Tab-separated table of C-alpha atoms in Angstrom:
chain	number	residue	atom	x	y	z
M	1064	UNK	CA	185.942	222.901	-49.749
M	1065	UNK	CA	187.928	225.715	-47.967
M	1066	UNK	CA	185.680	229.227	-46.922
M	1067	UNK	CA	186.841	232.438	-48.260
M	1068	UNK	CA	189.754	233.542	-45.789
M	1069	UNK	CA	189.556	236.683	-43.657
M	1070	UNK	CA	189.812	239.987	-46.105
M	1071	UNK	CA	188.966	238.457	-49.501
M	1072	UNK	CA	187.414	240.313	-51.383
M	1073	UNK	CA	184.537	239.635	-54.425
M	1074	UNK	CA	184.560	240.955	-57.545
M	1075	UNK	CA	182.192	243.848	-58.417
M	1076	UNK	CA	179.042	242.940	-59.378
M	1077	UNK	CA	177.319	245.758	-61.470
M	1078	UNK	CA	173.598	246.594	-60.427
M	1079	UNK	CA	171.340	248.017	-62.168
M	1080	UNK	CA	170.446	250.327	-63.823
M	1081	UNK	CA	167.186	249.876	-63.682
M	1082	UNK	CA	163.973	250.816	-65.569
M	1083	UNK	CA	160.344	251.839	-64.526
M	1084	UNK	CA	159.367	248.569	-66.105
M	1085	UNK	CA	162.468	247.128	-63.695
M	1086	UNK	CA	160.065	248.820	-60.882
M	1087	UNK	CA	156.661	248.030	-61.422
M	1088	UNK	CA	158.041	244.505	-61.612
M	1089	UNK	CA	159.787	244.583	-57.976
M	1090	UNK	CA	156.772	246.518	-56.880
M	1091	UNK	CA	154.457	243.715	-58.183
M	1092	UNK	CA	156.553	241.067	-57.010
M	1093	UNK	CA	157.170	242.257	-53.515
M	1094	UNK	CA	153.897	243.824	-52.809
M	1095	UNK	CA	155.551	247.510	-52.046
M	1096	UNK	CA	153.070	249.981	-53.466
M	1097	UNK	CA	154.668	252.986	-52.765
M	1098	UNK	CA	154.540	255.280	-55.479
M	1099	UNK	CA	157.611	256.935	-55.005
M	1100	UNK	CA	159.558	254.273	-56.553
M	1101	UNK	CA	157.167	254.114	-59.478
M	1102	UNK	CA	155.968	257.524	-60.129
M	1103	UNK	CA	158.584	260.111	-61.952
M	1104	UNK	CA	156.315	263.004	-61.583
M	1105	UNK	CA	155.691	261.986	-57.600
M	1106	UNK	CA	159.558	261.719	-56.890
M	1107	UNK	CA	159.816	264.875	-59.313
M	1108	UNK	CA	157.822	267.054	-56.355
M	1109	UNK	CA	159.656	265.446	-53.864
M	1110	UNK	CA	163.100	267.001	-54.923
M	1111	UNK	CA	164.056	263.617	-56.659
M	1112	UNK	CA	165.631	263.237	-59.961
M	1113	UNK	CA	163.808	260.233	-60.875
M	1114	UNK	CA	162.092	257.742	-58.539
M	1115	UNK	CA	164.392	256.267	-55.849
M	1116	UNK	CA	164.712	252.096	-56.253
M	1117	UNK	CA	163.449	250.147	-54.084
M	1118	UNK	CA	166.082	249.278	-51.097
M	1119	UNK	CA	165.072	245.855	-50.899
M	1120	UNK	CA	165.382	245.490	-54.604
M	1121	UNK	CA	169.462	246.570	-53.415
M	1122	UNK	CA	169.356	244.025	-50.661
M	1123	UNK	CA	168.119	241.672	-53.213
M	1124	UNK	CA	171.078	241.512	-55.630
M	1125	UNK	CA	172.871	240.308	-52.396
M	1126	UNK	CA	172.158	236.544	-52.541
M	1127	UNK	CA	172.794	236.529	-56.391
M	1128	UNK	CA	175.882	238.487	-56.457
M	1129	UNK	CA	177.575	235.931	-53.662
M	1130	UNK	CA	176.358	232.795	-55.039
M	1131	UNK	CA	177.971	233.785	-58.396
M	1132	UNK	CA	181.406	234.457	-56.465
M	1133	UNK	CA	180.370	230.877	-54.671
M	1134	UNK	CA	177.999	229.045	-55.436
M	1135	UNK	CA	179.430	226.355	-52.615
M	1136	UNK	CA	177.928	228.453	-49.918
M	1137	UNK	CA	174.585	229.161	-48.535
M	1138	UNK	CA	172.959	232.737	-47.770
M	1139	UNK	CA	171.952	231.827	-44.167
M	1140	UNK	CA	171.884	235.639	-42.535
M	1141	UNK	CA	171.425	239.365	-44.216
M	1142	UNK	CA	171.040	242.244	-42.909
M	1143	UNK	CA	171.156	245.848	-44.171
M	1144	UNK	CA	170.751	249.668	-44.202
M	1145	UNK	CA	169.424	251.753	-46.881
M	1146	UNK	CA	171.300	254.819	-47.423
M	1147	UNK	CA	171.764	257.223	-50.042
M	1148	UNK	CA	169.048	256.511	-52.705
M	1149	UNK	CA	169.516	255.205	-55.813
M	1150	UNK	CA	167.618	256.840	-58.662
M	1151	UNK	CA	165.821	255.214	-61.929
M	1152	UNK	CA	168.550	254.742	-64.109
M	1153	UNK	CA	171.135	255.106	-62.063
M	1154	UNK	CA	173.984	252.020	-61.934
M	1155	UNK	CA	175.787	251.053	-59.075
M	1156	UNK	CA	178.156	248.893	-58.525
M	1157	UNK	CA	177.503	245.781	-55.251
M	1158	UNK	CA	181.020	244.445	-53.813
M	1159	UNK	CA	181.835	242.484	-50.941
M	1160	UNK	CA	184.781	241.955	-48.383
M	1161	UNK	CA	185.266	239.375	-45.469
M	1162	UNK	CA	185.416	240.632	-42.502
M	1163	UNK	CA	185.882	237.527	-40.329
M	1164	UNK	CA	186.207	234.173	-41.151
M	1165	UNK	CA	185.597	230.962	-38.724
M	1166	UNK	CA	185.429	227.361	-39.212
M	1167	UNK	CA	182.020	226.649	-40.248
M	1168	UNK	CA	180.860	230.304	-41.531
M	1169	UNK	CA	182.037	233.489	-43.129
M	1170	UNK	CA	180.809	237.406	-42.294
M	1171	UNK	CA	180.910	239.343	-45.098
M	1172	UNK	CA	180.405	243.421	-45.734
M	1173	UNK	CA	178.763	243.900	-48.712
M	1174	UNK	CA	178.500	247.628	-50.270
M	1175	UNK	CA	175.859	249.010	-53.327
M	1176	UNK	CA	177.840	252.017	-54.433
M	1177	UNK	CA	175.657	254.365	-56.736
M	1178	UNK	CA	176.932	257.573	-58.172
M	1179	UNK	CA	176.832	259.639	-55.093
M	1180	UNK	CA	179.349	259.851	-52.079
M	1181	UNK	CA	177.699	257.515	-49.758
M	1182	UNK	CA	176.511	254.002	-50.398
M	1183	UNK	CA	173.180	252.771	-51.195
M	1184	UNK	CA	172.916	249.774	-49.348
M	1185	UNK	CA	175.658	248.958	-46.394
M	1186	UNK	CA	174.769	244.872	-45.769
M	1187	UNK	CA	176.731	241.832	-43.434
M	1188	UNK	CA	176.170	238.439	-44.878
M	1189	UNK	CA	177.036	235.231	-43.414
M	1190	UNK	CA	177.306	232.615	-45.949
M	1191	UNK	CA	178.318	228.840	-44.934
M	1192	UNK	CA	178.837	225.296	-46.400
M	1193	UNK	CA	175.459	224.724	-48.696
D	1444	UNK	CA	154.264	247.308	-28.324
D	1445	UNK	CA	152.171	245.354	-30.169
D	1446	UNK	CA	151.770	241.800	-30.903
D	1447	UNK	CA	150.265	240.491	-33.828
D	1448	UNK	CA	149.697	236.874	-34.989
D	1449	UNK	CA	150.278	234.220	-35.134
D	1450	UNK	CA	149.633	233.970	-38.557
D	1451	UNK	CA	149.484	230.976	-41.624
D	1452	UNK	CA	151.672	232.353	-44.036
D	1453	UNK	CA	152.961	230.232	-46.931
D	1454	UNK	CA	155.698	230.345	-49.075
D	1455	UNK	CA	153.897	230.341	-52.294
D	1456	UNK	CA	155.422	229.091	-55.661
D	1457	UNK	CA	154.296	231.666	-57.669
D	1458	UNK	CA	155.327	235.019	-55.285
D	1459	UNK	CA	158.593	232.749	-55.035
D	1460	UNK	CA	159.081	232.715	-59.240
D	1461	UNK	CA	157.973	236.350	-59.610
D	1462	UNK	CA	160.132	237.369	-56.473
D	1463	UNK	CA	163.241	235.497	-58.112
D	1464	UNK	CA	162.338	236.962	-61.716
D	1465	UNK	CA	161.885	239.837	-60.469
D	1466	UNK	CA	165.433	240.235	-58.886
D	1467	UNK	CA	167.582	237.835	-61.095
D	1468	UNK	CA	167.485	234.903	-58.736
D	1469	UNK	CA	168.200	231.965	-60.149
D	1470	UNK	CA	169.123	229.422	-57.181
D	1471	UNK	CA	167.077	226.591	-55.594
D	1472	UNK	CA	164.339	227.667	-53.220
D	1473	UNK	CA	163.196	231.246	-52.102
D	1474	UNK	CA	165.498	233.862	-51.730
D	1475	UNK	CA	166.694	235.107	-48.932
D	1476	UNK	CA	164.789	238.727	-49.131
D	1477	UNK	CA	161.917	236.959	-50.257
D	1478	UNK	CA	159.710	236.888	-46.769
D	1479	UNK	CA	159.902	240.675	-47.348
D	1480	UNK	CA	156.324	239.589	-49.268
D	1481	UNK	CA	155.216	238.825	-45.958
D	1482	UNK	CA	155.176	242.059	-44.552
D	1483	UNK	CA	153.398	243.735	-47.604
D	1484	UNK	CA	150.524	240.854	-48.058
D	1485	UNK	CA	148.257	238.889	-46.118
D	1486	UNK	CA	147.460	239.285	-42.424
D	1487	UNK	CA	150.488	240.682	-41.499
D	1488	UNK	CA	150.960	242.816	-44.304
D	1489	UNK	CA	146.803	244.451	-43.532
D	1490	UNK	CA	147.830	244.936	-39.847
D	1491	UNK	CA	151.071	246.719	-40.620
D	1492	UNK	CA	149.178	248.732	-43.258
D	1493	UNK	CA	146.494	249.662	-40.316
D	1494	UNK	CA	148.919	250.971	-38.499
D	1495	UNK	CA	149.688	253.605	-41.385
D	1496	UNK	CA	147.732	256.656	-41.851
D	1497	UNK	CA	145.664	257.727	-44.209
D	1498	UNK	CA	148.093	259.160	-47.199
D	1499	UNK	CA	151.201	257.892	-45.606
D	1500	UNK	CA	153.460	255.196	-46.949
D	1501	UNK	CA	155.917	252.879	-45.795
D	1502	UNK	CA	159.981	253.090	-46.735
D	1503	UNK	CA	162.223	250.680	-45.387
D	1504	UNK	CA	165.028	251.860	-43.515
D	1505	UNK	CA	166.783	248.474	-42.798
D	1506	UNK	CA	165.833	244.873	-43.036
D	1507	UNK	CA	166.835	241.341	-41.712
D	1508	UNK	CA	166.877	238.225	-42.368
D	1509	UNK	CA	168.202	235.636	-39.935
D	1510	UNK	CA	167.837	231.818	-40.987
D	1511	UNK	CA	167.926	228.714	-39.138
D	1512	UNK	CA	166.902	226.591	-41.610
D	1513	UNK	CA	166.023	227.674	-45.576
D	1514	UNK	CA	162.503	227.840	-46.206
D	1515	UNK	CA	160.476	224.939	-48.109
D	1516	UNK	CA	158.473	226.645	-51.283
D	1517	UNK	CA	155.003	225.592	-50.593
D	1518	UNK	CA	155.511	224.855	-47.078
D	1519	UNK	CA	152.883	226.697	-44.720
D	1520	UNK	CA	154.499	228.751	-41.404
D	1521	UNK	CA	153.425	230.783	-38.565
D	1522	UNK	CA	154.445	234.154	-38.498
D	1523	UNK	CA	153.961	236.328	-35.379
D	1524	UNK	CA	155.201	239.271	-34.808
D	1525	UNK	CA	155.910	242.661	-32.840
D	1526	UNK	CA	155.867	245.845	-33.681
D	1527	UNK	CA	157.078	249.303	-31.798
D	1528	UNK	CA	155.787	252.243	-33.006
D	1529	UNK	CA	158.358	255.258	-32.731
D	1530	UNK	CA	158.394	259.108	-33.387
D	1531	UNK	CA	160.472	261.571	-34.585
D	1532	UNK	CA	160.710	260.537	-37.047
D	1533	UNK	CA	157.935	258.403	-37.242
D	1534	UNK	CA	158.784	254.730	-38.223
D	1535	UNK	CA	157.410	250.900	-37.048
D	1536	UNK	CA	159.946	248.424	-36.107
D	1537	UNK	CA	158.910	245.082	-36.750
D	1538	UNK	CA	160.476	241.808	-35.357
D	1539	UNK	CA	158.596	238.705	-36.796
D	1540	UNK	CA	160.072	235.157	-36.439
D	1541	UNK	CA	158.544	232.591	-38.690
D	1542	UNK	CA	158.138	228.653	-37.595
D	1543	UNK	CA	157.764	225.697	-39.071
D	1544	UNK	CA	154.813	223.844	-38.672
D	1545	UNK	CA	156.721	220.980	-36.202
D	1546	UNK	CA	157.977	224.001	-34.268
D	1547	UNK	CA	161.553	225.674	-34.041
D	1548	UNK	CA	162.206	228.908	-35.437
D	1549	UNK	CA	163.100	228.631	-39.268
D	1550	UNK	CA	163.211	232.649	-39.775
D	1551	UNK	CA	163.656	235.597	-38.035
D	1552	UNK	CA	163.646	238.797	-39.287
D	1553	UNK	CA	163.143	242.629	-37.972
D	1554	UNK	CA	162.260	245.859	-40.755
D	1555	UNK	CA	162.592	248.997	-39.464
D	1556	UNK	CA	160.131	250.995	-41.735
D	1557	UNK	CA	159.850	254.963	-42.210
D	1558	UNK	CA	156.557	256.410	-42.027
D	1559	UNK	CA	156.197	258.841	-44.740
D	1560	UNK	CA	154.389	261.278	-47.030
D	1561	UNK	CA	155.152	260.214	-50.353
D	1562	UNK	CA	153.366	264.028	-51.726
């Protein structure tokens, strides 16, 4: 088994868009109550469009994204920053580059790109041998 | 700073099946983001909520997840954590490290989380 080499890239991974019903589930699942990401009239007053998704819902499209481009390796660090939101309905699109390579383990940048200028999510990942 | 914990957490099945469903996971085990749960239920999850006030909500800025070993689903932990309160804007930063119960640190992970008015 070889690990991705320094500056491979993954394919794009297309996230979202997602629903309320896509919402209420994350919310339920995750425990986040906030209404903002559930309630269109709440994000509505706010200046919003349509209620922002959930960041970690982003961050969570990580692990599945890179285990489809290799399912060889393991998840074993992620970290990330939530940026620009992204809105009900909204896609975006998650891709990933390497950014340094060593013998046992890889560092990855991984991007969610919505529909504005600046990312959603901005993420590293390490992924080594599973 | 404040410490809180240690807790018993556990990586339940069933948060671990809706998490996955939930998100499209469809691997072995918990996800990675899954012990995001932990921070939003339980003991843990109360005391970070006490910490909110009244008609405020929490937003996560960023998140980490640092693993030394995967977790087991249905395994019990300890969870223990910090957590700074800042201003200006107003946010908690919380480092937590979960262990196994024979000891050694099986997760670590640090949320910084926005303190907002969601109306």
């Amino acid at each position: 088994m070889s690990l991705p080499r320094q500056g491979e890239k993954t394919p794009a991974f297309a996230v979202g868009p997602f629903g309320p019903d896509d919402a209420r589930c994350y919310a339920a699942a995750s425990g986040d109550d906030n209404p903002l990401h559930v309630d269109a009239a709440l994000a509505s007053a706010i200046g919003f469009a349509a209620p922002p998704v959930h960041g970690m819902r982003l961050m969570a499209a990580v692990e599945p994204a890179l285990k489809q481009w290799r399912p060889d390796l393991r998840l074993t660090r992620l970290s990330g920053t939530f940026a620009e939101p992204l809105l009900l309905g909204e896609a975006a699109t998650l891709s990933a580059r390497v950014l340094k390579a060593g013998e046992r383990d890889v560092l990855l940048r991984v991007m969610v790109q919505g529909p504005r200028r600046g990312p959603s999510l901005v993420a590293e990942a390490v992924l080594e041998a599973a | 700073m404040a410490r809180i914990g240690p807790f018993a957490v556990v990586c339940d099945p069933a948060s671990v099946v809706a998490y996955a469903r939930a998100t499209g996971y469809e691997g072995e085990g918990a996800p990675a983001a899954w012990p995001t749960v932990w921070l939003t239920t339980g003991e843990l999850g109360a005391a970070l909520r006490a910490l909110v006030p009244p008609g405020k909500a929490l937003v996560h800025e960023s998140q980490s997840f640092v693993y030394a070993a995967p977790l087991t689903v249905g395994a019990c932990y300890k969870i223990a954590a910090t957590v700074a309160q800042e201003t200006g804007p107003d946010r908690l930063v919380v480092e937590a490290d979960a262990t196994a119960p024979e000891g050694g640190q099986t997760l670590a992970m640090r949320a910084v989380l926005r303190i907002v008015a969601p109306q």
